[in-house]
PDB file of C-alpha atoms in Angstrom:
ATOM      1  CA  ASP A 229      12.477  -7.760  13.257  1.00 80.00           C
ATOM      2  CA  PHE A 230       9.675  -5.559  11.926  1.00 83.00           C
ATOM      3  CA  ASP A 231       6.158  -6.814  12.694  1.00 89.00           C
ATOM      4  CA  TYR A 232       4.222  -6.063   9.486  1.00 87.00           C
ATOM      5  CA  ASP A 233       0.983  -7.592  10.748  1.00 90.00           C
ATOM      6  CA  ARG A 234       1.080  -5.361  13.819  1.00 95.00           C
ATOM      7  CA  ALA A 235       1.808  -2.341  11.627  1.00 94.00           C
ATOM      8  CA  ARG A 236      -1.175  -3.249   9.431  1.00 94.00           C
ATOM      9  CA  ARG A 237      -3.463  -3.547  12.448  1.00 97.00           C
ATOM     10  CA  ILE A 238      -2.327  -0.189  13.817  1.00 97.00           C
ATOM     11  CA  LEU A 239      -2.690   1.558  10.459  1.00 97.00           C
ATOM     12  CA  GLU A 240      -6.121  -0.003   9.840  1.00 97.00           C
ATOM     13  CA  ASN A 241      -7.188   1.307  13.252  1.00 98.00           C
ATOM     14  CA  VAL A 242      -5.877   4.807  12.504  1.00 98.00           C
ATOM     15  CA  VAL A 243      -7.599   4.798   9.094  1.00 97.00           C
ATOM     16  CA  ALA A 244     -10.875   3.705  10.715  1.00 97.00           C
ATOM     17  CA  ARG A 245     -10.649   6.597  13.182  1.00 98.00           C
ATOM     18  CA  HIS A 246      -9.370   9.188  10.687  1.00 97.00           C
ATOM     19  CA  PRO A 247     -10.561   8.149   7.213  1.00 94.00           C
ATOM     20  CA  ALA A 248      -9.818  11.553   5.652  1.00 95.00           C
ATOM     21  CA  GLN A 249      -6.143  11.678   6.677  1.00 97.00           C
ATOM     22  CA  PRO A 250      -3.959  10.922   3.642  1.00 97.00           C
ATOM     23  CA  GLU A 251      -0.811   9.857   5.510  1.00 97.00           C
ATOM     24  CA  PRO A 252      -2.127   6.694   7.204  1.00 97.00           C
ATOM     25  CA  LEU A 253      -4.004   5.767   4.020  1.00 98.00           C
ATOM     26  CA  ALA A 254      -0.806   6.126   1.994  1.00 97.00           C
ATOM     27  CA  GLU A 255       1.295   4.209   4.522  1.00 97.00           C
ATOM     28  CA  LEU A 256      -1.229   1.387   4.608  1.00 97.00           C
ATOM     29  CA  ALA A 257      -1.329   1.359   0.804  1.00 97.00           C
ATOM     30  CA  ARG A 258       2.448   1.089   0.719  1.00 95.00           C
ATOM     31  CA  LEU A 259       2.364  -1.832   3.128  1.00 95.00           C
ATOM     32  CA  TYR A 260      -0.178  -3.652   0.954  1.00 94.00           C
ATOM     33  CA  HIS A 261       1.837  -2.803  -2.151  1.00 92.00           C
ATOM     34  CA  HIS A 262       4.944  -4.410  -0.682  1.00 88.00           C
ATOM     35  CA  TRP A 263       2.935  -7.454   0.350  1.00 88.00           C
ATOM     36  CA  SER A 264       1.550  -7.717  -3.183  1.00 86.00           C
ATOM     37  CA  ARG A 265       5.134  -8.145  -4.392  1.00 82.00           C
ATOM     38  CA  SER A 266       6.138 -10.651  -1.711  1.00 78.00           C
ATOM     39  CA  PRO A 267       6.504 -14.305  -2.672  1.00 72.00           C
ATOM     40  CA  TYR A 268       5.970 -15.174   1.006  1.00 73.00           C
ATOM     41  CA  LYS A 269       2.400 -13.884   1.263  1.00 69.00           C
ATOM     42  CA  ALA A 270      -0.146 -16.516   0.275  1.00 68.00           C
ATOM     43  CA  SER A 271      -2.884 -14.077  -0.742  1.00 69.00           C
ATOM     44  CA  GLN A 272      -0.591 -11.579  -2.450  1.00 74.00           C
ATOM     45  CA  LYS A 273      -2.930 -11.080  -5.444  1.00 78.00           C
ATOM     46  CA  ALA A 274      -5.554  -9.471  -3.216  1.00 86.00           C
ATOM     47  CA  TYR A 275      -3.084  -6.937  -1.846  1.00 90.00           C
ATOM     48  CA  GLY A 276      -2.434  -4.995  -5.066  1.00 91.00           C
ATOM     49  CA  PRO A 277      -6.065  -3.952  -5.547  1.00 93.00           C
ATOM     50  CA  ARG A 278      -6.245  -3.027  -1.849  1.00 94.00           C
ATOM     51  CA  ALA A 279      -3.159  -0.820  -2.260  1.00 95.00           C
ATOM     52  CA  ASP A 280      -4.741   0.884  -5.284  1.00 95.00           C
ATOM     53  CA  GLU A 281      -8.011   1.427  -3.422  1.00 96.00           C
ATOM     54  CA  LEU A 282      -6.215   3.007  -0.460  1.00 97.00           C
ATOM     55  CA  LEU A 283      -4.156   5.258  -2.720  1.00 97.00           C
ATOM     56  CA  ARG A 284      -7.347   6.445  -4.443  1.00 97.00           C
ATOM     57  CA  GLN A 285      -8.865   7.217  -1.025  1.00 97.00           C
ATOM     58  CA  ALA A 286      -5.737   9.130  -0.035  1.00 97.00           C
ATOM     59  CA  GLU A 287      -5.830  11.103  -3.293  1.00 97.00           C
ATOM     60  CA  ARG A 288      -9.472  12.004  -2.750  1.00 97.00           C
ATOM     61  CA  ALA A 289      -8.659  13.092   0.806  1.00 96.00           C
ATOM     62  CA  ALA A 290      -5.728  15.292  -0.251  1.00 97.00           C
ATOM     63  CA  PRO A 291      -5.207  15.770  -3.984  1.00 97.00           C
ATOM     64  CA  GLY A 292      -1.566  16.422  -4.791  1.00 96.00           C
ATOM     65  CA  HIS A 293      -0.256  15.350  -1.375  1.00 97.00           C
ATOM     66  CA  PRO A 294       3.487  14.653  -1.786  1.00 97.00           C
ATOM     67  CA  LEU A 295       3.480  11.385   0.184  1.00 97.00           C
ATOM     68  CA  VAL A 296       0.522  10.041  -1.776  1.00 97.00           C
ATOM     69  CA  ASN A 297       2.143  11.069  -5.058  1.00 96.00           C
ATOM     70  CA  ALA A 298       5.424   9.417  -4.065  1.00 96.00           C
ATOM     71  CA  TYR A 299       3.777   6.119  -3.133  1.00 96.00           C
ATOM     72  CA  ARG A 300       1.600   6.141  -6.270  1.00 95.00           C
ATOM     73  CA  ALA A 301       4.741   6.679  -8.365  1.00 95.00           C
ATOM     74  CA  GLU A 302       6.558   3.911  -6.497  1.00 94.00           C
ATOM     75  CA  ARG A 303       3.694   1.517  -7.174  1.00 92.00           C
ATOM     76  CA  ALA A 304       3.509   2.482 -10.853  1.00 92.00           C
ATOM     77  CA  LEU A 305       7.256   2.008 -11.325  1.00 92.00           C
ATOM     78  CA  ASP A 306       7.227  -1.362  -9.570  1.00 88.00           C
ATOM     79  CA  LEU A 307       4.298  -2.534 -11.685  1.00 84.00           C
ATOM     80  CA  ALA A 308       6.006  -1.364 -14.877  1.00 85.00           C
ATOM     81  CA  ASP A 309       9.184  -3.243 -13.854  1.00 82.00           C
ATOM     82  CA  PHE A 310       7.114  -6.354 -13.163  1.00 72.00           C
ATOM     83  CA  VAL A 311       5.427  -6.186 -16.575  1.00 70.00           C
ATOM     84  CA  GLU A 312       8.778  -5.639 -18.281  1.00 78.00           C
ATOM     85  CA  ALA A 313      10.273  -8.631 -16.445  1.00 72.00           C
ATOM     86  CA  GLN A 314       7.369 -10.820 -17.577  1.00 73.00           C
ATOM     87  CA  ARG A 315       8.082  -9.876 -21.215  1.00 80.00           C
ATOM     88  CA  ALA A 316      11.768 -10.775 -20.969  1.00 73.00           C
TER      89      ALA A 316
END
Protein backbone atom coordinates (compact mmCIF):
# COMPACT_ATOMS: atom_id res chain seq x y z
CA ASP A 1 0.00 0.00 0.00
CA PHE A 2 1.41 3.38 -1.04
CA ASP A 3 2.19 5.74 1.85
CA TYR A 4 1.09 9.15 0.54
CA ASP A 5 1.95 10.98 3.76
CA ARG A 6 5.49 9.62 3.63
CA ALA A 7 5.76 10.62 -0.04
CA ARG A 8 4.58 14.13 0.86
CA ARG A 9 7.16 14.43 3.63
CA ILE A 10 9.96 13.26 1.34
CA LEU A 11 8.92 15.59 -1.48
CA GLU A 12 8.53 18.55 0.89
CA ASN A 13 12.06 17.86 2.13
CA VAL A 14 13.45 17.68 -1.41
CA VAL A 15 11.64 20.90 -2.36
CA ALA A 16 13.05 22.64 0.73
CA ARG A 17 16.57 21.59 -0.25
CA HIS A 18 16.18 22.21 -4.00
CA PRO A 19 13.48 24.88 -4.46
CA ALA A 20 14.43 25.58 -8.09
CA GLN A 21 14.07 21.98 -9.31
CA PRO A 22 10.82 21.63 -11.27
CA GLU A 23 10.42 17.85 -10.95
CA PRO A 24 9.90 17.59 -7.17
CA LEU A 25 7.69 20.69 -7.26
CA ALA A 26 5.55 19.12 -9.98
CA GLU A 27 5.37 15.75 -8.23
CA LEU A 28 4.35 17.40 -4.98
CA ALA A 29 1.75 19.47 -6.84
CA ARG A 30 0.35 16.30 -8.37
CA LEU A 31 0.10 14.67 -4.96
CA TYR A 32 -1.80 17.67 -3.59
CA HIS A 33 -3.99 17.73 -6.69
CA HIS A 34 -5.01 14.12 -6.15
CA TRP A 35 -5.69 14.81 -2.49
CA SER A 36 -7.85 17.78 -3.46
CA ARG A 37 -10.07 15.34 -5.36
CA SER A 38 -10.20 12.72 -2.61
CA PRO A 39 -13.38 12.37 -0.57
CA TYR A 40 -11.27 10.76 2.17
CA LYS A 41 -9.14 13.81 2.95
CA ALA A 42 -10.76 16.07 5.53
CA SER A 43 -9.00 19.26 4.45
CA GLN A 44 -9.23 18.61 0.72
CA LYS A 45 -10.23 22.21 -0.12
CA ALA A 46 -6.83 23.49 1.00
CA TYR A 47 -4.99 21.08 -1.28
CA GLY A 48 -6.11 22.51 -4.63
CA PRO A 49 -4.63 25.97 -4.02
CA ARG A 50 -1.43 24.32 -2.75
CA ALA A 51 -1.22 22.28 -5.96
CA ASP A 52 -1.67 25.45 -8.04
CA GLU A 53 0.97 27.30 -6.03
CA LEU A 54 3.49 24.47 -6.50
CA LEU A 55 2.79 24.27 -10.23
CA ARG A 56 3.38 28.03 -10.54
CA GLN A 57 6.70 27.63 -8.70
CA ALA A 58 7.67 24.77 -11.01
CA GLU A 59 6.77 26.85 -14.07
CA ARG A 60 8.86 29.76 -12.83
CA ALA A 61 11.76 27.38 -12.19
CA ALA A 62 11.58 25.80 -15.66
CA PRO A 63 9.18 27.39 -18.14
CA GLY A 64 7.93 24.86 -20.66
CA HIS A 65 9.15 21.81 -18.73
CA PRO A 66 7.26 18.78 -20.10
CA LEU A 67 6.45 17.27 -16.69
CA VAL A 68 5.14 20.57 -15.37
CA ASN A 69 3.07 21.08 -18.51
CA ALA A 70 1.64 17.56 -18.27
CA TYR A 71 0.62 17.96 -14.63
CA ARG A 72 -0.85 21.43 -15.26
CA ALA A 73 -2.90 19.98 -18.12
CA GLU A 74 -4.01 17.06 -15.95
CA ARG A 75 -5.16 19.46 -13.24
CA ALA A 76 -6.99 21.68 -15.74
CA LEU A 77 -8.79 18.72 -17.30
CA ASP A 78 -9.80 17.32 -13.92
CA LEU A 79 -11.11 20.70 -12.82
CA ALA A 80 -13.06 21.12 -16.06
CA ASP A 81 -14.58 17.63 -15.58
CA PHE A 82 -15.51 18.54 -12.01
CA VAL A 83 -17.22 21.77 -13.11
CA GLU A 84 -19.06 19.93 -15.88
CA ALA A 85 -20.24 17.27 -13.41
CA GLN A 86 -21.56 19.97 -11.07
CA ARG A 87 -23.65 21.41 -13.93
CA ALA A 88 -25.22 18.06 -14.79
